Short mmCIF file of C-alpha atoms and ligand atoms in Angstrom, two decimals:
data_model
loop_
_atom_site.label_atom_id
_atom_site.label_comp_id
_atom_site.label_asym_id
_atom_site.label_seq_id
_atom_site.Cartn_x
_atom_site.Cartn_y
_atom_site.Cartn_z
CA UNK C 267 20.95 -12.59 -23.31
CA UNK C 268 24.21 -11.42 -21.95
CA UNK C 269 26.57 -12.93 -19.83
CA UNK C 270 27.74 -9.56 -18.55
CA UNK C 271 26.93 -8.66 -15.00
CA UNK C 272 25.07 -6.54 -13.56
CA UNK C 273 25.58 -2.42 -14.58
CA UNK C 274 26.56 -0.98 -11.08
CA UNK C 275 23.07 1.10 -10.17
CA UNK C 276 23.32 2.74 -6.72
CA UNK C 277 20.22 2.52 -4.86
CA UNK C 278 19.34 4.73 -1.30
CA UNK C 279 17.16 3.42 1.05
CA UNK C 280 14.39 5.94 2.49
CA UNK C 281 13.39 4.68 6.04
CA UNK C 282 10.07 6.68 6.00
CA UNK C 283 7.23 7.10 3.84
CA UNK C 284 6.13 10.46 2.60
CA UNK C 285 3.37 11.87 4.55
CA UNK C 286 1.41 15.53 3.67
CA UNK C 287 3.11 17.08 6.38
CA UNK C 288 6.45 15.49 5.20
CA UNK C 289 6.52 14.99 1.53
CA UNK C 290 9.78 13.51 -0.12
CA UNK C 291 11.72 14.90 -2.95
CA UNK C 292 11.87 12.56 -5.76
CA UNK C 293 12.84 13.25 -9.77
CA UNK C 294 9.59 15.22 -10.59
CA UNK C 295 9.06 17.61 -7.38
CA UNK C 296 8.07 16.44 -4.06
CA UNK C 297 5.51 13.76 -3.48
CA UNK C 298 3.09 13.83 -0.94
CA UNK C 299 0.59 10.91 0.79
CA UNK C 300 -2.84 11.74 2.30
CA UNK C 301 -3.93 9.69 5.03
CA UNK C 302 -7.26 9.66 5.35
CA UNK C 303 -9.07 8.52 8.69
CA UNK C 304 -10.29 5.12 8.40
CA UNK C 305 -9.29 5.72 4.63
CA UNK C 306 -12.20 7.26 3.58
CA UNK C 307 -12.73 10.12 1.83
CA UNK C 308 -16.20 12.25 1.77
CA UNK C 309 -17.70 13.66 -1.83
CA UNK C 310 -16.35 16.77 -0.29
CA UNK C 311 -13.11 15.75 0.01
CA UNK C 312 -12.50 13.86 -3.43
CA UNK C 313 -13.87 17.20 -5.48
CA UNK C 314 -11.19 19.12 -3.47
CA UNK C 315 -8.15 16.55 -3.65
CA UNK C 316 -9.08 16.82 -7.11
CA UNK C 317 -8.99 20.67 -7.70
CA UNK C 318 -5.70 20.86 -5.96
CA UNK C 319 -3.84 18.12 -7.70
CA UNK C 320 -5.30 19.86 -10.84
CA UNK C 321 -3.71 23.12 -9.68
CA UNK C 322 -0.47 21.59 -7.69
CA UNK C 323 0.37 18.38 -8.93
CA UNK C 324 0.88 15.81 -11.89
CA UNK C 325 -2.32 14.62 -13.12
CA UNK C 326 -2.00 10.87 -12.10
CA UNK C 327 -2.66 10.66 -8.85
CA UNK C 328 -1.60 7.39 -6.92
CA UNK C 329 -3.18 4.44 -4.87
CA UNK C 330 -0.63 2.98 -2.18
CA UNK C 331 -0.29 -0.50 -0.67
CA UNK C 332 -0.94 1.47 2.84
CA UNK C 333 -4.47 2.96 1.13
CA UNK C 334 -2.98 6.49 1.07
CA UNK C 335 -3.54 8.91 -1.82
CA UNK C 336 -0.53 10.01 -3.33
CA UNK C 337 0.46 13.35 -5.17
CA UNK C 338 3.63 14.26 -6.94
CA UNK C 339 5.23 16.36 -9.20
CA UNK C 340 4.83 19.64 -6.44
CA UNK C 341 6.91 22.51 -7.04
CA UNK C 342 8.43 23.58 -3.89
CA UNK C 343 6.80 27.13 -3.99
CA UNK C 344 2.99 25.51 -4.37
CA UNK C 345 3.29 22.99 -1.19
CA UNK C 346 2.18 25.43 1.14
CA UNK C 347 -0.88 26.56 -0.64
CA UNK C 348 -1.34 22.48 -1.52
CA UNK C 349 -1.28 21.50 2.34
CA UNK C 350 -3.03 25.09 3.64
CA UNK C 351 -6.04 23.71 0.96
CA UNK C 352 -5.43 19.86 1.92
CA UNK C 353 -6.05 21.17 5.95
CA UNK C 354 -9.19 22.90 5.53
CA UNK C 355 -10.39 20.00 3.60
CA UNK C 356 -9.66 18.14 7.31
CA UNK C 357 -7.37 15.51 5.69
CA UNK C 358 -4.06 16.91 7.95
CA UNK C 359 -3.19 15.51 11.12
CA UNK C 360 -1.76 18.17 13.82
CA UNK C 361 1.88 17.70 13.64
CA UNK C 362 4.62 15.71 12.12
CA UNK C 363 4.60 13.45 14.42
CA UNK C 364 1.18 12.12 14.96
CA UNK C 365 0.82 12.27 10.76
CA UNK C 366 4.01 9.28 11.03
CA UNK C 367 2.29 7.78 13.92
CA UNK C 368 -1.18 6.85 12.57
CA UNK C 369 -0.01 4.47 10.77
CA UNK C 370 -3.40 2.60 10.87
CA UNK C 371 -4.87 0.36 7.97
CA UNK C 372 -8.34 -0.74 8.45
CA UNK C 373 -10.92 -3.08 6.54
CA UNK C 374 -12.34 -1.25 3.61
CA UNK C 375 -15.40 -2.75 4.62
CA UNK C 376 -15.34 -1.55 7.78
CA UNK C 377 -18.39 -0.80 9.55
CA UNK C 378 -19.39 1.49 12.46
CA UNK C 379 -20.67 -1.74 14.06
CA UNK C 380 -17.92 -3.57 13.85
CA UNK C 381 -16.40 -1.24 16.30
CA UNK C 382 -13.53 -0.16 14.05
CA UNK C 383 -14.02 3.60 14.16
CA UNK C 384 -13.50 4.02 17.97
CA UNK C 385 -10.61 1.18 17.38
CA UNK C 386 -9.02 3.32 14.97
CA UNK C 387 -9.63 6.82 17.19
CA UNK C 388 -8.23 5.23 20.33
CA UNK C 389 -5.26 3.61 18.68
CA UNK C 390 -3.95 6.83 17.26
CA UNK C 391 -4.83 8.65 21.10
CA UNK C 392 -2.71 5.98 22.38
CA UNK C 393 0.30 6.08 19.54
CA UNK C 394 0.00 10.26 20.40
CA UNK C 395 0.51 9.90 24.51
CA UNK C 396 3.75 11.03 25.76
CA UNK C 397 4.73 7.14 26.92
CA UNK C 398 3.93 5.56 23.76
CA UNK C 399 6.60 3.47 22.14
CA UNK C 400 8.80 5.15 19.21
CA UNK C 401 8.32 3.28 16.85
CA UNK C 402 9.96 2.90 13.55
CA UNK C 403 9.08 4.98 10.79
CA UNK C 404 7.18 2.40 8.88
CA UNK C 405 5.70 -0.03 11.47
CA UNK C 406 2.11 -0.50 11.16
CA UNK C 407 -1.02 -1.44 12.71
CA UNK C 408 -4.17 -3.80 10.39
CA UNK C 409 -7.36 -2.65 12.08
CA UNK C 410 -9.31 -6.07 10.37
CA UNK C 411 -12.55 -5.99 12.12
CA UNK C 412 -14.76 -7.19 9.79
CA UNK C 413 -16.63 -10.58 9.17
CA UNK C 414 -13.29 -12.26 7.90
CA UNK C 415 -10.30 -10.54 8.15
CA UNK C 416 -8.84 -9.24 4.72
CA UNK C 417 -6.00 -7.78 5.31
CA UNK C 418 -3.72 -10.64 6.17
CA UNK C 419 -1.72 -10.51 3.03
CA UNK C 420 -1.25 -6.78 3.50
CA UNK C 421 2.06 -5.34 5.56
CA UNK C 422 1.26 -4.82 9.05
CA UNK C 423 3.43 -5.17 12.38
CA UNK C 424 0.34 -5.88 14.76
CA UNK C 425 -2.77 -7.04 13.54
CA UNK C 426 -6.02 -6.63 15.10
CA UNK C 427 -8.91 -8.69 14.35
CA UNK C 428 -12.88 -9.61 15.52
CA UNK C 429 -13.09 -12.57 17.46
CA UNK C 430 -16.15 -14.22 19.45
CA UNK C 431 -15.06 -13.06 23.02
CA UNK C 432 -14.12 -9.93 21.65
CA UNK C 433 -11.24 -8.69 19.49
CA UNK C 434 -7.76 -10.64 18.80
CA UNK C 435 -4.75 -8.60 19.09
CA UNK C 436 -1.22 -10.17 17.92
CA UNK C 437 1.83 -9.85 16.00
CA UNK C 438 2.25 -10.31 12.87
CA UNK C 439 4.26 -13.35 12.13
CA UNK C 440 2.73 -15.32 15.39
CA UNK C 441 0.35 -17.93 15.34
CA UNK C 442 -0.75 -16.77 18.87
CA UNK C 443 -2.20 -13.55 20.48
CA UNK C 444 -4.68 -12.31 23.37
CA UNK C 445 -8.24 -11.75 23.29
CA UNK C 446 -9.45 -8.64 24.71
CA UNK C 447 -12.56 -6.87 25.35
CA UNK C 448 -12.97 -3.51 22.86
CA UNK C 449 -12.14 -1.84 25.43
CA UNK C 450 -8.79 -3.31 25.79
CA UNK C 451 -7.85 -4.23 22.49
CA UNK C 452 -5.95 -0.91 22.25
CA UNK C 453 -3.93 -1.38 25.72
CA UNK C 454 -3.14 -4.75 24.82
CA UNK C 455 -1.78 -3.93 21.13
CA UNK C 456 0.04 -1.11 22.92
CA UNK C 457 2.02 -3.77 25.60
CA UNK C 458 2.74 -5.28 22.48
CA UNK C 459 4.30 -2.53 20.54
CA UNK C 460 6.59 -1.40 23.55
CA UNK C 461 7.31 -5.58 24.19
CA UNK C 462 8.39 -5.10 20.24
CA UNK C 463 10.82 -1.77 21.41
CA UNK C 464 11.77 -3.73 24.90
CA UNK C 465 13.17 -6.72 23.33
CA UNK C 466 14.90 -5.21 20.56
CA UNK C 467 12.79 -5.07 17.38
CA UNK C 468 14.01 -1.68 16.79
CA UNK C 469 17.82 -1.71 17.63
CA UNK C 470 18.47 1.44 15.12
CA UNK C 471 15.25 2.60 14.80
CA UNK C 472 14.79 0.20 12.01
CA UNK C 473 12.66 -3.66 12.41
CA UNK C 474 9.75 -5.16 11.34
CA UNK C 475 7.37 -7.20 13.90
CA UNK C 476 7.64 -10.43 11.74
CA UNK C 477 11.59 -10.56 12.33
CA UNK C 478 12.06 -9.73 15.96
CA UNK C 479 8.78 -12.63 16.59
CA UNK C 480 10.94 -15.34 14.10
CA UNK C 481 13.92 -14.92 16.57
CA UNK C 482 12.39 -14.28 20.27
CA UNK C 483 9.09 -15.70 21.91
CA UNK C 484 6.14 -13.18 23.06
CA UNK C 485 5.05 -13.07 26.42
CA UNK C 486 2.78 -15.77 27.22
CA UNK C 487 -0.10 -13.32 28.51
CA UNK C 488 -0.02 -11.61 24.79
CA UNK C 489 0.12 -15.27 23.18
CA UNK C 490 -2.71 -17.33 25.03
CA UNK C 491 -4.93 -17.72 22.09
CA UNK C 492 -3.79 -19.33 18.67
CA UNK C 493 -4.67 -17.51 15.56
CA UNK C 494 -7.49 -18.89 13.21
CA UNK C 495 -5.67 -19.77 9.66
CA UNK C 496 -6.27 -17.46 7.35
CA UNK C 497 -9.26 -18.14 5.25
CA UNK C 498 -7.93 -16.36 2.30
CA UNK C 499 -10.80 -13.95 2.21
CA UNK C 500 -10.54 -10.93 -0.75
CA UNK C 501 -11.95 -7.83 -1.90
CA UNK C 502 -13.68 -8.44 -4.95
CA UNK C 503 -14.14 -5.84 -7.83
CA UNK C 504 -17.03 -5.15 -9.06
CA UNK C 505 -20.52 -4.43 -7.49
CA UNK C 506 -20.40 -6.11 -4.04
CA UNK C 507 -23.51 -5.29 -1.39
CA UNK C 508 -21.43 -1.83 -0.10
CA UNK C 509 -20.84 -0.62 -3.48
CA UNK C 510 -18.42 -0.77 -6.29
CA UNK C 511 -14.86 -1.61 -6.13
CA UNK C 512 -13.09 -0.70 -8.77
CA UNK C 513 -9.23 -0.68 -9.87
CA UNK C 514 -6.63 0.99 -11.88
CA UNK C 515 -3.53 0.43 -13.84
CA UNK C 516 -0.70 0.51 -11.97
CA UNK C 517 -2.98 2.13 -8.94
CA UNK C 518 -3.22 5.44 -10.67
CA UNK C 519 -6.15 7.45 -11.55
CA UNK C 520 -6.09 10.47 -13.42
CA UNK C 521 -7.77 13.22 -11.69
CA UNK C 522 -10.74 13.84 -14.31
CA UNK C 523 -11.57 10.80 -12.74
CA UNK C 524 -11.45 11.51 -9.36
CA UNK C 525 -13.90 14.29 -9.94
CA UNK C 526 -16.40 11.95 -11.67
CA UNK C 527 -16.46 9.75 -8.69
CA UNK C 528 -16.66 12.30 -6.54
CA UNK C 529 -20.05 12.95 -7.63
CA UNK C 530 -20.96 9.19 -6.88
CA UNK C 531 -20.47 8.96 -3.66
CA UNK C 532 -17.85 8.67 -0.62
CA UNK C 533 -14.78 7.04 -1.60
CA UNK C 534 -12.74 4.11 0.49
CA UNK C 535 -9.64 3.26 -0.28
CA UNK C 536 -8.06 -0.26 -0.29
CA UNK C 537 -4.83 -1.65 0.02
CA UNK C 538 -4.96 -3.22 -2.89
CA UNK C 539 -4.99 0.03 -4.79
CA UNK C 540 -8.28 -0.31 -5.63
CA UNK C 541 -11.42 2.14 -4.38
CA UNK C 542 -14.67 1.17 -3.22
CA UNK C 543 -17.39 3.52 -4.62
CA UNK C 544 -19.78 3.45 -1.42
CA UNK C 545 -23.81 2.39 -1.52
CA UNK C 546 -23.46 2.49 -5.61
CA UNK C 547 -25.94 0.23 -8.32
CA UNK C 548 -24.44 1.72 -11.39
CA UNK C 549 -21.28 3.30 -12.83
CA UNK C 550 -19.99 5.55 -15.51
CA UNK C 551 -18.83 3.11 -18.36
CA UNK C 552 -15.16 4.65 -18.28
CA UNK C 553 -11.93 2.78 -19.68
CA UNK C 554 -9.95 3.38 -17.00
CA UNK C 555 -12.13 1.34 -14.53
CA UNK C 556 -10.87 -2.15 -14.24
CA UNK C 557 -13.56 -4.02 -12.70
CA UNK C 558 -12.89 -7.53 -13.36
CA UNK C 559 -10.51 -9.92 -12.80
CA UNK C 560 -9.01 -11.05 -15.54
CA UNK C 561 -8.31 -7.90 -16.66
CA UNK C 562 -4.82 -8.15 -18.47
CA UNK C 563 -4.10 -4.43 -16.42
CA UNK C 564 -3.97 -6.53 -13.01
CA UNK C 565 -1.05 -8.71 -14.10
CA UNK C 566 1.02 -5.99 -14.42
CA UNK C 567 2.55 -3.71 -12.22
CA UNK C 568 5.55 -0.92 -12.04
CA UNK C 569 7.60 1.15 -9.65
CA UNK C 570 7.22 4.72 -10.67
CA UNK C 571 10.45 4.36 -12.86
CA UNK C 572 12.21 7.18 -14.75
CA UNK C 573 11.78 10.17 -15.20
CA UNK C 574 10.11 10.52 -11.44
CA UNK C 575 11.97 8.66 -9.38
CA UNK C 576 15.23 9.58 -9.39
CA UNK C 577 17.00 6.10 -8.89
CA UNK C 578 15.72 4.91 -11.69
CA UNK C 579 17.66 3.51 -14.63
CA UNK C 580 14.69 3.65 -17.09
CA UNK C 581 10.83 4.15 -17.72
CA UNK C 582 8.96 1.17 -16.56
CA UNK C 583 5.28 1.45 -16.93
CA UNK C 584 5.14 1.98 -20.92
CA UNK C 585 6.95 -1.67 -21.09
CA UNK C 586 4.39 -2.96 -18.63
CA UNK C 587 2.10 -2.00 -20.20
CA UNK C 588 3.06 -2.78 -23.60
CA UNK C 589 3.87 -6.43 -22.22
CA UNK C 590 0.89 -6.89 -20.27
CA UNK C 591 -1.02 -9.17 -23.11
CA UNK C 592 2.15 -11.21 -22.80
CA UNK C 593 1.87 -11.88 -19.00
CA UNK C 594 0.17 -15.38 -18.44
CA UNK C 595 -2.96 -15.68 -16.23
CA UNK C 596 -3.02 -15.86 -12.56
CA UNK C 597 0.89 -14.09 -13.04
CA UNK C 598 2.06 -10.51 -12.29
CA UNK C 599 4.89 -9.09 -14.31
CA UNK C 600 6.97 -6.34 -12.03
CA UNK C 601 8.91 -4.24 -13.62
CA UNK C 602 11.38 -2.10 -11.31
CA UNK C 603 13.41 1.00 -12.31
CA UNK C 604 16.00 -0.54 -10.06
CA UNK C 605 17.14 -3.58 -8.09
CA UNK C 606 15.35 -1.55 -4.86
CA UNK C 607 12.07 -2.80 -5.66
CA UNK C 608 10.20 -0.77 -3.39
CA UNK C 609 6.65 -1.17 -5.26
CA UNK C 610 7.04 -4.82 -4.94
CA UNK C 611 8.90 -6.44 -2.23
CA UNK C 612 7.10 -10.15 -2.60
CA UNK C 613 8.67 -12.70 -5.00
CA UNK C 614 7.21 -12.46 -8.85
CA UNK C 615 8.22 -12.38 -12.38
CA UNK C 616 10.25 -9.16 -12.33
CA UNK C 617 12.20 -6.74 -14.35
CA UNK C 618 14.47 -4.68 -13.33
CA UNK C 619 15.90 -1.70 -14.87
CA UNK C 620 19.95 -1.23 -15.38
CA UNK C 621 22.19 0.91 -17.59
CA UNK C 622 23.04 -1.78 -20.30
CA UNK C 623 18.80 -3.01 -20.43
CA UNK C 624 16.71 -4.84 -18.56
CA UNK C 625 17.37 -8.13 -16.39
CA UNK C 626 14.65 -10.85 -16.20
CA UNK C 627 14.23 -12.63 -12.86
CA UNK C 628 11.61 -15.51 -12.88
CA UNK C 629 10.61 -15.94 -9.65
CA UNK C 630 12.11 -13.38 -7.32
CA UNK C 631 12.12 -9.48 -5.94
CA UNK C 632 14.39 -6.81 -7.48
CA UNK C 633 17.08 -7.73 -5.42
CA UNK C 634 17.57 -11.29 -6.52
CA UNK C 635 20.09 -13.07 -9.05
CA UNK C 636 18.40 -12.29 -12.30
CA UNK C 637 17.51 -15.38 -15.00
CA UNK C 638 18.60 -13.44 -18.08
CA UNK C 639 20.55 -9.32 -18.46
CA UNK C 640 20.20 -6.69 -20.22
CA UNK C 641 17.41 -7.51 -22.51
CA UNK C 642 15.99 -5.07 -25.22
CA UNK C 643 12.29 -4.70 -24.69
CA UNK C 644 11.82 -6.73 -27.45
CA UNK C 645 14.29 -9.38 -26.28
CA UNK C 646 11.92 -9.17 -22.56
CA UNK C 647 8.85 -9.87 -25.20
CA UNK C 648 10.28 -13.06 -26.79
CA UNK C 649 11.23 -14.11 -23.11
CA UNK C 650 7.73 -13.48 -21.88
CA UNK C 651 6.33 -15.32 -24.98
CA UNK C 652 8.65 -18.54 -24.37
CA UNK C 653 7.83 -18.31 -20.64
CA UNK C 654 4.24 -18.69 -20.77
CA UNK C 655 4.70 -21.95 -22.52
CA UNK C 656 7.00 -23.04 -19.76
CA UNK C 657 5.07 -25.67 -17.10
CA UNK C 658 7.23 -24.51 -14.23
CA UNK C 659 6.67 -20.34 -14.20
S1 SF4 I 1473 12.38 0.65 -7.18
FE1 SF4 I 1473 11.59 2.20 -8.60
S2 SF4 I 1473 10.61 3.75 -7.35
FE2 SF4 I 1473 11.90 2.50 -5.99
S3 SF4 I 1473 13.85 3.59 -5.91
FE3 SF4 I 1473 14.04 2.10 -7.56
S4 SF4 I 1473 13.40 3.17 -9.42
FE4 SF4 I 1473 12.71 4.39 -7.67
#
C-alpha cells in the first residue's frame, strides 16, 4: 500500500445514453443500444442482431442495467448498413427523439394480462405529443405490472405498479402516489413528469426524480395513497414457470450464443443483465450460461475498462475475473477503469483503475476515498484474501 494520492485521471461525464439512432464514440468505434419494445426480442430478431454484430461489431455483445442490447466496436463507415439492417428487423424507433424518449423498463415477466403492453404503447404516445415534458436525457419510467413488483431496486424516475383498484403511479423516492384506473395511469404519470419539470427537477436539463422529491413535497392529489414496502421480490435464474433465465459474466454474451438461443425461443431481457429464454424445459449445456446463484461469475462485475472505453486507466475485466474465486459470498467485487464508475453507481467493494495501480475502496462507489492505492494485482489478491476473513466487510 502506498501513501501516495491519488494519480490525477480526468473523467467526462456523458449526460445521455447511447441509443441506435445515436450511438457514442468510445475507444473501440462507436457503441450502439437497441431498445427493444417491452424488451423483447422475437427468434427473428435475435438471428438478425446476431448476423449483424457478426458482420459490424465486436463479438461480445452487452446486457445493460436499462435491458438494452448493446453493440460496439462499429467502424464509422458500417453504421449505416448496421442501423438500415437493425430497421428492417423493426427494432428502430422513428426519430432521435422518440428513440431518447422511450425510456420505458418493464417487468420481464410481463404479461399481456397484466395490461403492460398497452401501458407501455400509451406511455411512449404520450412522451411523443408535442406538450410532453422534456425531460432529461436519462430519466426513466419502471412499467412493474406484475404480481409483485421487481423492479424496485432498478433506476427509475416514476414507477408504475399493479394495485387492487387499479394501477399505482408515483415517484420514485416517495412513499406516496395515486391510484388510477388503466386508463389513467398514463395521464397521471404524465402530471407527474411535468410536476418533476414545473418545480425544478431539471434546472439544466440534468435531475433525477429521487432528488427533486428529497427536497420538495408532491402534490397531494399525486400522493393520496402510501406505497406498499417493498417485498424484496427477484428474478430468479434458472427454470422458472415462463422459461429460463439465464446470466452472463459481466452481462456479455458472445454472439455464437445469441444465435443458439435464437433457435430456442423469444428472448426478454432483464435489468439485471440476465435473459429470460421464453416457454423453455431444457437448455443447451453451454459454459457461458450462469444459471445459479452462487455462481462465483455473479460476484464480480466491471466497467468496460481499457482498451474500449477511452477514460480508462487500465483493463478491468481480466482482474475480475481472475479475482472472482477471491470475492466472498453474498459480495460483489467492482472493478472500475476510473473513479467515474458508471457500471456501478451503488456502494460495494470496488476497484478503481489509476496510472500508478489500482485503489481498493471497501465499501463505497468509484468516487469515494479509497481504503488502500495503487495496488499490483497481486497486492489487490492478498487484500481480497485478508478481507474475506474480516467480520466487518
Ligand atoms: S467507469 Fe469505466 S466505462 Fe465508465 S468512463 Fe470510467 S473507464 Fe469508462
Amino acid at each position: 500500500m502506498s501513501a501516495q494520492p491519488n494519480a490525477p485521471h480526468v473523467t467526462r461525464i456523458q449526460g445521455w445514453c447511447p441509443g441506435a439512432l445515436r450511438p457514442m464514440p468510445s475507444g473501440d468505434g462507436l457503441v450502439l443500444r437497441i431498445r427493444p419494445q417491452l424488451g423483447r426480442l422475437t427468434q427473428a430478431q435475435v438471428q438478425g442482431i446476431a448476423e449483424l454484430a457478426e458482420c459490424y461489431a465486436q463479438p461480445l455483445l452487452d446486457l445493460t442495467s436499462r435491458a438494452n442490447l448493446q453493440l460496439r466496436g462499429i467502424a464509422t463507415q458500417d453504421y449505416p448498413v448496421l442501423l438500415a439492417g437493425l430497421q428492417a428487423l423493426d427494432l428502430i424507433d422513428t426519430d432521435v427523439q422518440s428513440e431518447s424518449r422511450r425510456n420505458i423498463l418493464v417487468s420481464p415477466l410481463w404479461q399481456p394480462a397484466d395490461g403492460t403492453p398497452a401501458l407501455a404503447q400509451a406511455l411512449s404516445k404520450a412522451l411523443g405529443q408535442p406538450g410532453a415534458p422534456t425531460l432529461p436525457a436519462k430519466f426513466g419510467f419502471a412499467l412493474d405490472c406484475g404480481a409483485v413488483p421487481l423492479l424496485r431496486g432498478c433506476a427509475a424516475d416514476i414507477r408504475l405498479e399493479r394495485h387492487d383498484r387499479g394501477v399505482l403511479v408515483y415517484a420514485n423516492g416517495s412513499t406516496r402516489g395515486v391510484v388510477a384506473s388503466a386508463e389513467r395511469a398514463i395521464a397521471r404519470a404524465m402530471e407527474l413528469a411535468h410536476w418533476f419539470i414545473a418545480a425544478g427537477g431539471a434546472p439544466d436539463g440534468r435531475g433525477r426524480m429521487d432528488a427533486l422529491v428529497a427536497k420538495t413535497t408532491i402534490p397531494t392529489e399525486l400522493a393520496s395513497t402510501a406505497v406498499p414496502v417493498n417485498t424484496g421480490a427477484r428474478l430468479p435464474l434458472g427454470f422458472i414457470p415462463q422459461g429460463c433465465v439465464v446470466g452472463f459474466e459481466f452481462g456479455q454474451l458472445p454472439v455464437d450464443t445469441l444465435r443458439t438461443l435464437s433457435t430456442l425461443g423469444p428472448l426478454r431481457i432483464t435489468p439485471w443483465r440476465s435473459l429470460l429464454v421464453e416457454d423453455v424445459q431444457t437448455m443447451p449445456a453451454l459454459s457461458e450460461l450462469i444459471t445459479h446463484a452462487d455462481d462465483v461469475r455473479l460476484r464480480i462485475s466491471a466497467c468496460t475498462g481499457a482498451p474500449g472505453c477511452n477514460q480508462a486507466a487500465a483493463p478491468t475485466r481480466e482482474l475480475a475475473h481472475a479475482l472472482a474465486p477471491l470475492v466472498p459470498l453474498d459480495h460483489v467485487l467492482h472493478v472500475s477503469g476510473c473513479s467515474k464508475g458508471c457500471a456501478h453507481p451503488n456502494p460495494t467493494l470496488t476497484l478503481v483503475a489509476t496510472s500508478a495501480g489500482f485503489d481498493l475502496v471497501q465499501h463505497g462507489t468509484a468516487a469515494s476515498p479509497p481504503d488502500a492505492r495503487q495496488l499490483s494485482p497481486a497486492a489487490v489478491a492478498a487484500h481480497l484474501k485478508q478481507l474475506a476473513h474480516a467480520p466487518h466487510l
